[in-house]
Amino acid sequence: MANCMVFHTQIASVMEVLANAAVADICKLVDDDYAVFRLEMTQSQKENRALRRKLQLLELKVARDRVLASRPSSVKILDRNRGMARGHLTGGHRISVKPAGHNTWRDDQPITVDEGSGTATHHVIVIESVDAEDAGPGIKLERSEGEDPGQSTDIQTGAAGVLPVATEDPTPTPPRTRRSITEVSGTPNAVLKSETDTETLTVAHRLLHTGSGHRSDPERLGPLGCPPAPGTEYLPVFHQSQKTVNSCGNTDGDALDSGGDDDDLSCFYTTEMDSGNISLGLETQTDLSRGDWNQYSSSVYSEGCLDKKGEVIAVDDVTVKVEGDTPLTWNADETHLGEGHSQDFLDYRESETNPNETNPNVSSHSPVRTLRDRAPVSTSKGPSDSHCRVLFDQVLNSNDRARAQGGGNTGSSKEKRFLCMFCNKGFSCLQKVEIHQRVHTGVKPFSCTQCDMRFAEAGSLKRHQRVHTGEKPYSCPQCHMRFTQAGSLKRHLKVHMGERLFV
DNA sequence: CTGGGGAAGGGGCCC
DNA sequence: AGGGCCCCTTCCCCA
């Protein structure tokens, strides 16, 4: 018996030893696999970066090929007499400053600017004029990157240097003069002062950097998707500062007259490093140097986008100018868009369990909620078409009421004096323009902490996070389906109404 | 190809 | 003026 006990004890000890050994082996295998996995991940990330760089190079090459095959592009110049600047920045690779409504401009091709590594500190933009009197129809953009000549994108003008991206008005090109814009250190905003026209021009000068990568890389984001720390690829953006660009023409050509003709037809737009005029830019750099990074995270947060502020064009009778402003602080973590907001979601599941219970957090004017409050319906199966139609009409009527309260004609009550510099769309306040212009600039300052999605508006991020939280506040009263968005519910209601989405 | 849902873009209104 | 919310529209994906 005793032997049996000893035997069992020995077996137990052996089993324990074997188990420990097995665990150790498993741990070792896991560690090895993990190391291999990380190595593979690192390699994949490197490959992604390399491919991204190749893609950028290819894009640049394509753009250059276009140059060779077509006319030189023009930088769109904003001029009071010529209307508001229009243009479109796509992908953060274009700079376009254009006088809308000026037919004498040869074409409206925005210039594609590839910032390369983003370390450019010296840019020269040559503006080519259609005629002697008017501003040049096109702008050649020359760039010399003094700090990093090796990475010069060589956007030299002339037949080979200009990068035409789009042609809005590909009219034949008459002989033209040249104007140049020299950007000493790059700038998100450039104020063009045309002395020949004796008026102040404001051009949101967006020099977009492609950098060595884009923010879509998770590893480039800070923890939890926060903006990267100083010193990342965003940093070069801040080297761009606001400058005044003078149309030298006959008078102020001394600033940079190397690129112009000697006759009066030429006009030089020269950027100047004036500390008094570049409060934004200098402050930006200063703050960056101090490590006040968060303040400017917005400016550099999005792919290919330089600045977020200062593009607003306030229109008055005398001048068209860009109103610069201090950048917003865009930090997704500071938007408090987390689980704490889930309480604000409309949860009709609660309504289903207790239709009479009202949620104080629920917006009282929610059409869907109004629907449920006013017309508690049976949740039984079997859609009632007439009933659904009533519900749907209530939704629509609530919308109509909401609009009626707003005066019907949107914007009529408020003067839309803030114009988007890209599309001339008018807005009633500065903030709206800034948000809207993210459409053109691609700025998406709000990033989801749980995925790589980025949004231009906080509300979009908040809405998106329902994907992660599983919140589906909008419930169909007919079939218990729930939706994350009210629009989805509204669309779904049409199913019960028998309406076909595609007729 | 169609129906339907998920999700984002964008704009307007209200507080 | 700024922020938030609501709404419409659109794209994408899947069955």
Short mmCIF file of C-alpha atoms (C1' of nucleotides) in Angstrom, two decimals:
data_model
loop_
_atom_site.label_atom_id
_atom_site.label_comp_id
_atom_site.label_asym_id
_atom_site.label_seq_id
_atom_site.Cartn_x
_atom_site.Cartn_y
_atom_site.Cartn_z
CA MET A 1 0.00 0.00 0.00
CA ALA A 2 2.80 2.29 0.99
CA ASN A 3 4.61 1.44 -2.17
CA CYS A 4 1.57 2.27 -4.08
CA MET A 5 1.40 5.66 -2.43
CA VAL A 6 5.02 6.34 -3.17
CA PHE A 7 4.49 5.24 -6.70
CA HIS A 8 1.60 7.61 -7.13
CA THR A 9 3.60 10.40 -5.62
CA GLN A 10 6.40 9.78 -8.01
CA ILE A 11 4.03 9.65 -10.90
CA ALA A 12 2.53 12.94 -9.81
CA SER A 13 5.92 14.54 -9.55
CA VAL A 14 6.90 13.23 -12.94
CA MET A 15 3.66 14.45 -14.40
CA GLU A 16 4.27 17.84 -12.91
CA VAL A 17 7.73 17.97 -14.33
CA LEU A 18 6.44 16.92 -17.70
CA ALA A 19 3.68 19.47 -17.53
CA ASN A 20 6.10 22.19 -16.65
CA ALA A 21 8.31 21.13 -19.47
CA ALA A 22 5.39 21.16 -21.85
CA VAL A 23 4.35 24.59 -20.70
CA ALA A 24 7.84 25.84 -21.14
CA ASP A 25 7.96 24.41 -24.61
CA ILE A 26 4.66 25.97 -25.47
CA CYS A 27 5.78 29.29 -24.15
CA LYS A 28 8.94 29.03 -26.10
CA LEU A 29 7.05 28.22 -29.25
CA VAL A 30 4.70 31.09 -28.67
CA ASP A 31 7.55 33.43 -28.07
CA ASP A 32 9.30 32.25 -31.17
CA ASP A 33 6.19 32.56 -33.24
CA TYR A 34 5.54 35.95 -31.82
CA ALA A 35 9.02 37.07 -32.68
CA VAL A 36 8.64 35.72 -36.18
CA PHE A 37 5.31 37.38 -36.47
CA ARG A 38 6.68 40.70 -35.38
CA LEU A 39 9.53 40.34 -37.76
CA GLU A 40 7.14 39.64 -40.55
CA MET A 41 5.04 42.56 -39.54
CA THR A 42 8.02 44.82 -39.56
CA GLN A 43 9.05 43.61 -42.93
CA SER A 44 5.56 44.07 -44.27
CA GLN A 45 5.46 47.56 -42.95
CA LYS A 46 8.74 48.34 -44.57
CA GLU A 47 7.48 46.94 -47.79
CA ASN A 48 4.39 49.04 -47.51
CA ARG A 49 6.42 52.14 -47.03
CA ALA A 50 8.61 51.28 -49.94
CA LEU A 51 5.62 50.66 -52.14
CA ARG A 52 4.09 53.90 -51.03
CA ARG A 53 7.19 55.76 -51.99
CA LYS A 54 7.20 54.04 -55.32
CA LEU A 55 3.62 55.03 -55.82
CA GLN A 56 4.44 58.60 -55.11
CA LEU A 57 7.28 58.51 -57.52
CA LEU A 58 5.06 57.02 -60.15
CA GLU A 59 2.47 59.69 -59.58
CA LEU A 60 5.09 62.32 -59.95
CA LYS A 61 6.33 60.69 -63.05
CA VAL A 62 2.89 60.54 -64.54
CA ALA A 63 2.39 64.17 -63.74
CA ARG A 64 5.59 65.04 -65.47
CA ASP A 65 4.61 63.01 -68.45
CA ARG A 66 1.48 65.00 -68.61
CA VAL A 67 3.53 68.08 -68.59
CA LEU A 68 5.42 66.94 -71.55
CA ALA A 69 2.25 66.05 -73.34
CA SER A 70 0.26 69.10 -72.54
CA ARG A 71 0.48 72.71 -71.71
CA PRO A 72 2.07 73.96 -68.59
CA SER A 73 -0.32 74.27 -65.78
CA SER A 74 -1.28 77.41 -64.09
CA VAL A 75 -1.42 78.41 -60.56
CA LYS A 76 -4.73 79.93 -59.98
CA ILE A 77 -4.42 83.42 -58.77
CA LEU A 78 -6.96 84.99 -56.60
CA ASP A 79 -7.78 88.45 -57.58
CA ARG A 80 -10.54 90.69 -56.54
CA ASN A 81 -11.24 91.79 -60.04
CA ARG A 82 -11.16 88.29 -61.26
CA GLY A 83 -13.27 86.74 -58.62
CA MET A 84 -12.61 84.27 -55.99
CA ALA A 85 -10.01 81.73 -56.22
CA ARG A 86 -11.17 78.36 -57.11
CA GLY A 87 -9.42 75.15 -57.17
CA HIS A 88 -9.36 71.80 -55.75
CA LEU A 89 -6.76 70.09 -53.82
CA THR A 90 -6.80 66.45 -54.17
CA GLY A 91 -4.63 64.11 -52.38
CA GLY A 92 -2.57 66.84 -51.02
CA HIS A 93 -0.40 67.08 -54.03
CA ARG A 94 -1.70 70.13 -55.64
CA ILE A 95 -1.51 73.76 -55.23
CA SER A 96 -4.00 75.74 -57.09
CA VAL A 97 -4.64 79.39 -56.89
CA LYS A 98 -6.88 80.62 -59.52
CA PRO A 99 -8.98 83.61 -60.32
CA ALA A 100 -12.38 82.32 -61.00
CA GLY A 101 -14.32 83.85 -63.74
CA HIS A 102 -11.37 85.25 -65.51
CA ASN A 103 -11.51 83.96 -68.97
CA THR A 104 -8.25 85.33 -70.07
CA TRP A 105 -6.46 82.83 -68.03
CA ARG A 106 -5.09 80.36 -70.29
CA ASP A 107 -6.13 77.39 -68.28
CA ASP A 108 -7.07 76.48 -64.81
CA GLN A 109 -4.73 73.73 -64.31
CA PRO A 110 -3.65 73.52 -60.76
CA ILE A 111 -0.06 72.95 -60.17
CA THR A 112 0.93 69.75 -58.68
CA VAL A 113 3.43 70.19 -55.99
CA ASP A 114 5.25 67.29 -54.68
CA GLU A 115 6.92 68.18 -51.52
CA GLY A 116 9.13 65.22 -51.61
CA SER A 117 10.39 64.80 -48.17
CA GLY A 118 8.65 67.87 -47.08
CA THR A 119 11.81 69.60 -46.14
CA ALA A 120 11.62 72.15 -48.80
CA THR A 121 12.48 75.55 -47.63
CA HIS A 122 12.67 77.48 -50.80
CA HIS A 123 10.12 77.52 -53.51
CA VAL A 124 9.84 79.54 -56.60
CA ILE A 125 6.60 79.84 -58.44
CA VAL A 126 6.67 81.35 -61.83
CA ILE A 127 3.44 82.73 -63.05
CA GLU A 128 2.95 82.95 -66.70
CA SER A 129 0.71 85.60 -68.00
CA VAL A 130 -1.55 85.50 -70.96
CA ASP A 131 -1.09 89.09 -71.67
CA ALA A 132 0.71 92.05 -70.39
CA GLU A 133 -2.05 93.59 -68.38
CA ASP A 134 -3.55 90.64 -66.70
CA ALA A 135 -2.02 88.36 -64.31
CA GLY A 136 -0.45 85.45 -65.91
CA PRO A 137 -2.73 82.74 -67.02
CA GLY A 138 -0.56 80.11 -65.71
CA ILE A 139 1.90 79.81 -63.01
CA LYS A 140 4.95 77.86 -63.36
CA LEU A 141 6.16 76.54 -60.20
CA GLU A 142 9.78 76.24 -59.66
CA ARG A 143 11.13 74.80 -56.60
CA SER A 144 14.51 74.79 -55.21
CA GLU A 145 14.88 72.99 -52.01
CA GLY A 146 17.82 74.55 -50.49
CA GLU A 147 18.15 72.36 -47.51
CA ASP A 148 17.76 69.24 -49.43
CA PRO A 149 18.71 69.69 -53.01
CA GLY A 150 19.04 66.06 -53.45
CA GLN A 151 15.37 65.63 -52.98
CA SER A 152 14.38 68.41 -55.17
CA THR A 153 11.30 67.47 -57.02
CA ASP A 154 12.56 69.41 -59.93
CA ILE A 155 9.32 71.02 -60.73
CA GLN A 156 11.10 73.37 -62.94
CA THR A 157 8.95 75.27 -65.23
CA GLY A 158 9.19 75.62 -68.85
CA ALA A 159 8.20 72.91 -71.14
CA ALA A 160 9.31 70.23 -68.85
CA GLY A 161 8.81 71.49 -65.39
CA VAL A 162 5.22 72.39 -64.97
CA LEU A 163 2.92 69.77 -63.77
CA PRO A 164 -0.48 70.20 -65.21
CA VAL A 165 -3.00 68.27 -63.30
CA ALA A 166 -6.30 69.38 -64.60
CA THR A 167 -7.40 71.50 -67.44
CA GLU A 168 -10.53 73.44 -66.93
CA ASP A 169 -10.11 75.78 -69.78
CA PRO A 170 -7.66 74.42 -72.21
CA THR A 171 -7.67 77.36 -74.48
CA PRO A 172 -4.78 77.99 -76.76
CA THR A 173 -1.90 79.64 -75.15
CA PRO A 174 -0.94 83.03 -76.32
CA PRO A 175 2.49 84.36 -75.67
CA ARG A 176 2.84 84.93 -72.06
CA THR A 177 5.05 86.58 -69.65
CA ARG A 178 6.30 85.09 -66.51
CA ARG A 179 5.67 85.75 -62.96
CA SER A 180 7.35 84.07 -60.16
CA ILE A 181 6.46 83.29 -56.66
CA THR A 182 9.30 82.58 -54.42
CA GLU A 183 8.56 80.84 -51.29
CA VAL A 184 11.35 81.22 -48.90
CA SER A 185 10.41 78.51 -46.56
CA GLY A 186 7.10 77.26 -47.71
CA THR A 187 3.85 78.38 -46.36
CA PRO A 188 0.38 77.17 -45.85
CA ASN A 189 -0.92 80.53 -46.68
CA ALA A 190 0.44 83.11 -48.94
CA VAL A 191 -0.97 86.52 -49.26
CA LEU A 192 -0.54 87.84 -52.70
CA LYS A 193 -0.42 91.52 -52.98
CA SER A 194 -0.70 92.63 -56.50
CA GLU A 195 0.64 96.06 -56.81
CA THR A 196 -0.07 96.21 -60.43
CA ASP A 197 -3.68 95.88 -59.57
CA THR A 198 -3.23 97.84 -56.38
CA GLU A 199 -5.18 95.37 -54.49
CA THR A 200 -4.53 92.74 -51.99
CA LEU A 201 -4.84 89.22 -53.01
CA THR A 202 -5.06 86.44 -50.68
CA VAL A 203 -4.25 83.02 -51.70
CA ALA A 204 -4.41 80.09 -49.51
CA HIS A 205 -1.19 78.70 -50.53
CA ARG A 206 -1.17 75.13 -49.82
CA LEU A 207 1.97 73.36 -50.46
CA LEU A 208 1.20 69.87 -49.74
CA HIS A 209 3.78 67.47 -48.84
CA THR A 210 3.64 63.90 -49.66
CA GLY A 211 6.36 63.12 -47.30
CA SER A 212 7.74 59.70 -46.97
CA GLY A 213 4.50 58.26 -45.96
CA HIS A 214 1.04 58.98 -44.94
CA ARG A 215 -0.83 58.81 -41.82
CA SER A 216 -2.72 55.82 -42.77
CA ASP A 217 0.01 53.80 -41.33
CA PRO A 218 -0.94 52.77 -37.91
CA GLU A 219 2.61 52.73 -36.79
CA ARG A 220 2.92 56.33 -37.71
CA LEU A 221 0.24 57.29 -35.40
CA GLY A 222 0.90 57.89 -31.87
CA PRO A 223 -0.54 55.78 -29.19
CA LEU A 224 -4.18 55.18 -29.65
CA GLY A 225 -4.10 56.85 -32.97
CA CYS A 226 -3.02 60.13 -31.60
CA PRO A 227 -1.07 62.54 -33.70
CA PRO A 228 2.51 61.74 -34.03
CA ALA A 229 5.10 63.28 -31.94
CA PRO A 230 7.21 66.08 -33.21
CA GLY A 231 9.86 65.04 -35.50
CA THR A 232 7.78 62.79 -37.59
CA GLU A 233 7.00 63.34 -41.18
CA TYR A 234 4.51 65.98 -40.23
CA LEU A 235 7.17 68.27 -39.09
CA PRO A 236 8.10 69.67 -42.47
CA VAL A 237 4.65 71.05 -42.79
CA PHE A 238 5.36 73.48 -40.09
CA HIS A 239 8.24 74.84 -41.91
CA GLN A 240 5.75 76.46 -44.05
CA SER A 241 4.86 79.81 -42.84
CA GLN A 242 2.56 82.49 -43.90
CA LYS A 243 4.14 84.99 -46.15
CA THR A 244 3.26 87.93 -48.13
CA VAL A 245 3.64 87.54 -51.80
CA ASN A 246 4.08 90.74 -53.56
CA SER A 247 3.37 91.23 -57.13
CA CYS A 248 6.46 93.09 -57.88
CA GLY A 249 5.69 94.07 -61.35
CA ASN A 250 7.35 97.35 -61.89
CA THR A 251 8.06 98.30 -58.40
CA ASP A 252 8.90 95.54 -56.09
CA GLY A 253 10.70 93.28 -58.35
CA ASP A 254 13.83 93.50 -56.38
CA ALA A 255 12.76 90.81 -54.04
CA LEU A 256 13.03 88.23 -56.67
CA ASP A 257 13.41 89.22 -60.19
CA SER A 258 15.57 86.49 -61.42
CA GLY A 259 12.77 84.66 -63.01
CA GLY A 260 11.04 87.48 -64.74
CA ASP A 261 11.45 89.35 -67.89
CA ASP A 262 12.73 92.77 -67.99
CA ASP A 263 9.74 94.28 -69.58
CA ASP A 264 6.70 95.42 -67.80
CA LEU A 265 4.83 92.39 -68.74
CA SER A 266 6.47 90.37 -66.13
CA CYS A 267 5.31 90.32 -62.65
CA PHE A 268 6.93 88.65 -59.76
CA TYR A 269 5.14 87.34 -56.80
CA THR A 270 7.64 87.14 -54.11
CA THR A 271 7.17 85.70 -50.76
CA GLU A 272 8.81 87.50 -47.98
CA MET A 273 9.80 86.37 -44.60
CA ASP A 274 8.33 89.13 -42.63
CA SER A 275 7.99 88.42 -39.02
CA GLY A 276 5.33 90.96 -38.73
CA ASN A 277 3.22 89.40 -41.35
CA ILE A 278 3.69 85.83 -40.59
CA SER A 279 2.40 85.55 -37.16
CA LEU A 280 0.88 82.26 -37.84
CA GLY A 281 3.84 80.75 -39.46
CA LEU A 282 6.37 82.00 -37.05
CA GLU A 283 4.29 81.11 -34.13
CA THR A 284 3.90 77.75 -35.59
CA GLN A 285 7.54 77.21 -35.86
CA THR A 286 8.17 78.68 -32.53
CA ASP A 287 5.63 76.53 -30.90
CA LEU A 288 6.98 73.56 -32.61
CA SER A 289 10.39 74.34 -31.45
CA ARG A 290 9.05 74.49 -28.00
CA GLY A 291 7.42 71.23 -28.44
CA ASP A 292 3.97 72.69 -28.34
CA TRP A 293 2.97 70.10 -30.74
CA ASN A 294 -0.54 69.51 -29.86
CA GLN A 295 -1.53 72.96 -30.84
CA TYR A 296 -0.58 72.28 -34.35
CA SER A 297 -1.52 68.74 -34.66
CA SER A 298 -4.46 69.81 -36.68
CA SER A 299 -2.39 71.41 -39.30
CA VAL A 300 -0.44 68.39 -40.04
CA TYR A 301 -2.72 65.72 -39.05
CA SER A 302 -4.13 64.78 -42.31
CA GLU A 303 -2.60 63.22 -45.27
CA GLY A 304 -1.23 65.60 -47.68
CA CYS A 305 -2.61 68.55 -46.02
CA LEU A 306 -0.75 71.38 -44.65
CA ASP A 307 -2.90 73.80 -42.98
CA LYS A 308 -6.28 73.81 -41.66
CA LYS A 309 -6.71 77.39 -40.86
CA GLY A 310 -6.32 80.52 -42.69
CA GLU A 311 -7.96 79.53 -45.89
CA VAL A 312 -11.12 81.41 -45.30
CA ILE A 313 -11.73 84.19 -47.65
CA ALA A 314 -13.71 87.01 -46.26
CA VAL A 315 -15.20 89.03 -49.01
CA ASP A 316 -15.60 92.68 -48.84
CA ASP A 317 -15.66 95.41 -51.35
CA VAL A 318 -12.06 96.24 -51.21
CA THR A 319 -10.02 93.24 -50.56
CA VAL A 320 -10.15 89.57 -50.68
CA LYS A 321 -8.02 88.28 -47.99
CA VAL A 322 -7.32 85.19 -46.09
CA GLU A 323 -8.12 85.36 -42.50
CA GLY A 324 -5.53 83.49 -40.65
CA ASP A 325 -6.19 82.09 -37.31
CA THR A 326 -4.54 79.99 -34.80
CA PRO A 327 -4.85 76.38 -35.54
CA LEU A 328 -7.31 74.37 -33.70
CA THR A 329 -6.27 71.66 -31.46
CA TRP A 330 -7.28 68.49 -33.02
CA ASN A 331 -6.72 65.58 -30.90
CA ALA A 332 -8.99 62.71 -31.10
CA ASP A 333 -8.37 61.93 -27.51
CA GLU A 334 -9.51 65.34 -26.55
CA THR A 335 -12.75 65.05 -28.31
CA HIS A 336 -13.97 62.78 -25.58
CA LEU A 337 -15.42 60.52 -28.07
CA GLY A 338 -15.42 57.34 -26.29
CA GLU A 339 -17.66 55.15 -24.42
CA GLY A 340 -18.82 58.11 -22.46
CA HIS A 341 -20.94 59.19 -25.32
CA SER A 342 -22.81 56.05 -25.62
CA GLN A 343 -25.32 57.37 -23.20
CA ASP A 344 -26.26 60.00 -25.66
CA PHE A 345 -27.28 57.49 -28.21
CA LEU A 346 -30.86 56.94 -28.82
CA ASP A 347 -31.60 53.53 -27.63
CA TYR A 348 -34.93 52.37 -28.72
CA ARG A 349 -34.43 49.07 -27.18
CA GLU A 350 -35.30 50.77 -23.99
CA SER A 351 -38.26 52.28 -25.64
CA GLU A 352 -39.41 48.93 -26.67
CA THR A 353 -39.27 47.58 -23.21
CA ASN A 354 -40.85 50.63 -21.76
CA PRO A 355 -42.35 52.86 -24.35
CA ASN A 356 -43.53 55.37 -21.82
CA GLU A 357 -40.15 55.88 -20.36
CA THR A 358 -38.40 58.80 -21.81
CA ASN A 359 -34.72 59.21 -21.92
CA PRO A 360 -33.68 62.65 -20.89
CA ASN A 361 -30.62 62.32 -22.98
CA VAL A 362 -32.58 61.71 -26.07
CA SER A 363 -32.95 64.58 -28.34
CA SER A 364 -36.50 65.66 -28.20
CA HIS A 365 -36.65 66.61 -31.79
CA SER A 366 -35.42 63.40 -33.14
CA PRO A 367 -37.84 62.46 -35.82
CA VAL A 368 -37.61 58.86 -34.96
CA ARG A 369 -38.20 59.49 -31.37
CA THR A 370 -41.06 61.71 -32.17
CA LEU A 371 -42.36 58.92 -34.17
CA ARG A 372 -42.26 56.56 -31.31
CA ASP A 373 -43.46 58.92 -28.73
CA ARG A 374 -46.39 60.00 -30.71
CA ALA A 375 -47.31 56.77 -32.29
CA PRO A 376 -46.34 53.83 -30.21
CA VAL A 377 -46.88 50.99 -32.51
CA SER A 378 -47.26 47.36 -32.14
CA THR A 379 -44.06 45.49 -32.47
CA SER A 380 -45.86 42.51 -33.75
CA LYS A 381 -44.80 41.06 -37.01
CA GLY A 382 -46.66 41.66 -40.13
CA PRO A 383 -45.87 45.07 -41.49
CA SER A 384 -48.74 47.35 -41.84
CA ASP A 385 -48.17 49.36 -44.90
CA SER A 386 -50.54 52.11 -43.98
CA HIS A 387 -49.15 52.28 -40.55
CA CYS A 388 -45.64 52.35 -41.79
CA ARG A 389 -46.56 55.08 -44.12
CA VAL A 390 -47.90 57.05 -41.23
CA LEU A 391 -44.69 56.52 -39.38
CA PHE A 392 -42.64 57.41 -42.34
CA ASP A 393 -44.68 60.47 -43.02
CA GLN A 394 -44.15 61.52 -39.48
CA VAL A 395 -40.47 61.19 -39.99
CA LEU A 396 -40.63 63.24 -43.11
CA ASN A 397 -42.93 65.78 -41.58
CA SER A 398 -40.64 66.20 -38.68
CA ASN A 399 -37.90 66.93 -41.12
CA ASP A 400 -40.03 69.42 -42.87
CA ARG A 401 -40.86 71.07 -39.63
CA ALA A 402 -37.26 71.25 -38.72
CA ARG A 403 -36.51 72.92 -41.98
CA ALA A 404 -39.45 75.20 -41.66
CA GLN A 405 -38.09 76.35 -38.36
CA GLY A 406 -34.86 77.11 -40.06
CA GLY A 407 -36.59 79.42 -42.45
CA GLY A 408 -36.78 77.10 -45.38
CA ASN A 409 -34.23 78.87 -47.44
CA THR A 410 -31.08 77.68 -45.86
CA GLY A 411 -28.68 80.38 -45.22
CA SER A 412 -31.06 83.13 -46.11
CA SER A 413 -31.32 84.20 -42.51
CA LYS A 414 -27.58 84.44 -42.18
CA GLU A 415 -25.29 86.14 -44.49
CA LYS A 416 -22.89 83.74 -46.04
CA ARG A 417 -19.94 85.97 -46.07
CA PHE A 418 -17.37 83.27 -45.59
CA LEU A 419 -16.50 81.68 -48.84
CA CYS A 420 -14.65 78.53 -49.49
CA MET A 421 -11.59 79.42 -51.36
CA PHE A 422 -11.79 76.27 -53.37
CA CYS A 423 -15.35 76.15 -54.48
CA ASN A 424 -16.70 79.57 -53.56
CA LYS A 425 -19.38 78.04 -51.49
CA GLY A 426 -20.63 80.44 -48.91
CA PHE A 427 -21.01 79.80 -45.23
CA SER A 428 -22.31 81.81 -42.40
CA CYS A 429 -19.45 81.36 -40.04
CA LEU A 430 -15.79 80.74 -40.09
CA GLN A 431 -15.90 77.35 -38.51
CA LYS A 432 -18.17 75.97 -41.14
CA VAL A 433 -15.89 77.07 -43.88
CA GLU A 434 -12.96 75.54 -42.19
CA ILE A 435 -14.74 72.27 -41.83
CA HIS A 436 -16.01 72.42 -45.34
CA GLN A 437 -12.61 73.10 -46.77
CA ARG A 438 -11.44 69.86 -45.35
CA VAL A 439 -13.40 68.41 -48.20
CA HIS A 440 -10.88 69.93 -50.51
CA THR A 441 -7.81 69.60 -48.40
CA GLY A 442 -8.43 66.14 -47.13
CA VAL A 443 -7.74 67.13 -43.59
CA LYS A 444 -9.12 64.54 -41.25
CA PRO A 445 -8.10 65.47 -37.78
CA PHE A 446 -10.31 63.08 -35.92
CA SER A 447 -9.06 59.57 -35.78
CA CYS A 448 -10.68 56.56 -34.30
CA THR A 449 -8.77 55.09 -31.44
CA GLN A 450 -9.90 51.61 -32.29
CA CYS A 451 -9.17 51.57 -35.96
CA ASP A 452 -7.39 53.60 -38.54
CA MET A 453 -10.37 55.48 -39.72
CA ARG A 454 -10.08 59.21 -39.82
CA PHE A 455 -12.72 61.83 -40.13
CA ALA A 456 -12.95 65.45 -40.91
CA GLU A 457 -15.59 66.09 -38.33
CA ALA A 458 -16.01 65.07 -34.77
CA GLY A 459 -19.54 64.05 -35.38
CA SER A 460 -18.50 61.62 -38.02
CA LEU A 461 -16.06 60.06 -35.65
CA LYS A 462 -18.67 59.82 -32.99
CA ARG A 463 -21.04 58.20 -35.37
CA HIS A 464 -18.37 55.86 -36.56
CA GLN A 465 -17.59 54.68 -33.09
CA ARG A 466 -20.98 53.12 -32.90
CA VAL A 467 -19.46 50.53 -35.14
CA HIS A 468 -17.13 49.59 -32.36
CA THR A 469 -19.52 50.03 -29.51
CA GLY A 470 -22.30 48.18 -31.23
CA GLU A 471 -24.72 50.92 -30.48
CA LYS A 472 -27.74 50.81 -32.69
CA PRO A 473 -29.96 53.49 -31.38
CA TYR A 474 -32.48 53.42 -34.17
CA SER A 475 -34.91 50.60 -34.05
CA CYS A 476 -37.54 49.70 -36.53
CA PRO A 477 -40.92 49.51 -34.90
CA GLN A 478 -42.02 46.89 -37.36
CA CYS A 479 -39.36 44.27 -37.40
CA HIS A 480 -37.06 45.05 -34.50
CA MET A 481 -34.20 45.74 -36.73
CA ARG A 482 -31.82 48.24 -35.34
CA PHE A 483 -29.59 50.65 -37.10
CA THR A 484 -26.67 52.80 -36.22
CA GLN A 485 -27.93 55.68 -38.26
CA ALA A 486 -31.26 57.30 -38.53
CA GLY A 487 -30.95 57.41 -42.25
CA SER A 488 -30.62 53.68 -42.35
CA LEU A 489 -33.79 53.31 -40.38
CA LYS A 490 -35.56 55.71 -42.61
CA ARG A 491 -34.45 53.83 -45.63
CA HIS A 492 -35.41 50.61 -44.01
CA LEU A 493 -38.91 51.84 -43.32
CA LYS A 494 -39.43 52.05 -47.02
CA VAL A 495 -39.08 48.33 -47.13
CA HIS A 496 -42.11 47.98 -44.95
CA MET A 497 -43.90 50.49 -47.05
CA GLY A 498 -43.35 48.36 -50.06
CA GLU A 499 -41.30 50.94 -51.79
CA ARG A 500 -38.47 49.73 -53.88
CA LEU A 501 -35.25 51.53 -53.57
CA PHE A 502 -34.49 50.91 -57.19
CA VAL A 503 -37.33 51.38 -59.55
"C1'" DC B 1 -28.88 42.40 -61.35
"C1'" DT B 2 -31.56 43.73 -57.47
"C1'" DG B 3 -32.61 44.49 -52.72
"C1'" DG B 4 -30.98 45.81 -48.53
"C1'" DG B 5 -27.88 47.18 -44.85
"C1'" DG B 6 -23.43 49.39 -43.15
"C1'" DA B 7 -21.01 53.28 -43.12
"C1'" DA B 8 -19.04 57.64 -44.45
"C1'" DG B 9 -19.29 62.42 -46.73
"C1'" DG B 10 -21.19 66.60 -46.47
"C1'" DG B 11 -24.35 70.37 -45.32
"C1'" DG B 12 -27.82 72.79 -42.51
"C1'" DC B 13 -29.86 74.00 -38.23
"C1'" DC B 14 -30.08 74.63 -33.29
"C1'" DC B 15 -28.26 75.67 -28.85
"C1'" DA C 1 -18.83 81.77 -33.12
"C1'" DG C 2 -18.36 77.14 -31.96
"C1'" DG C 3 -20.01 72.64 -31.11
"C1'" DG C 4 -23.27 69.21 -31.62
"C1'" DC C 5 -26.89 67.03 -33.83
"C1'" DC C 6 -29.69 65.74 -37.60
"C1'" DC C 7 -30.45 64.81 -42.18
"C1'" DC C 8 -29.64 63.51 -46.98
"C1'" DT C 9 -26.79 61.42 -50.16
"C1'" DT C 10 -23.63 58.25 -51.72
"C1'" DC C 11 -20.65 54.34 -51.91
"C1'" DC C 12 -19.67 49.75 -50.78
"C1'" DC C 13 -20.66 45.17 -49.75
"C1'" DC C 14 -23.36 41.05 -49.42
"C1'" DA C 15 -27.19 37.80 -50.15
#
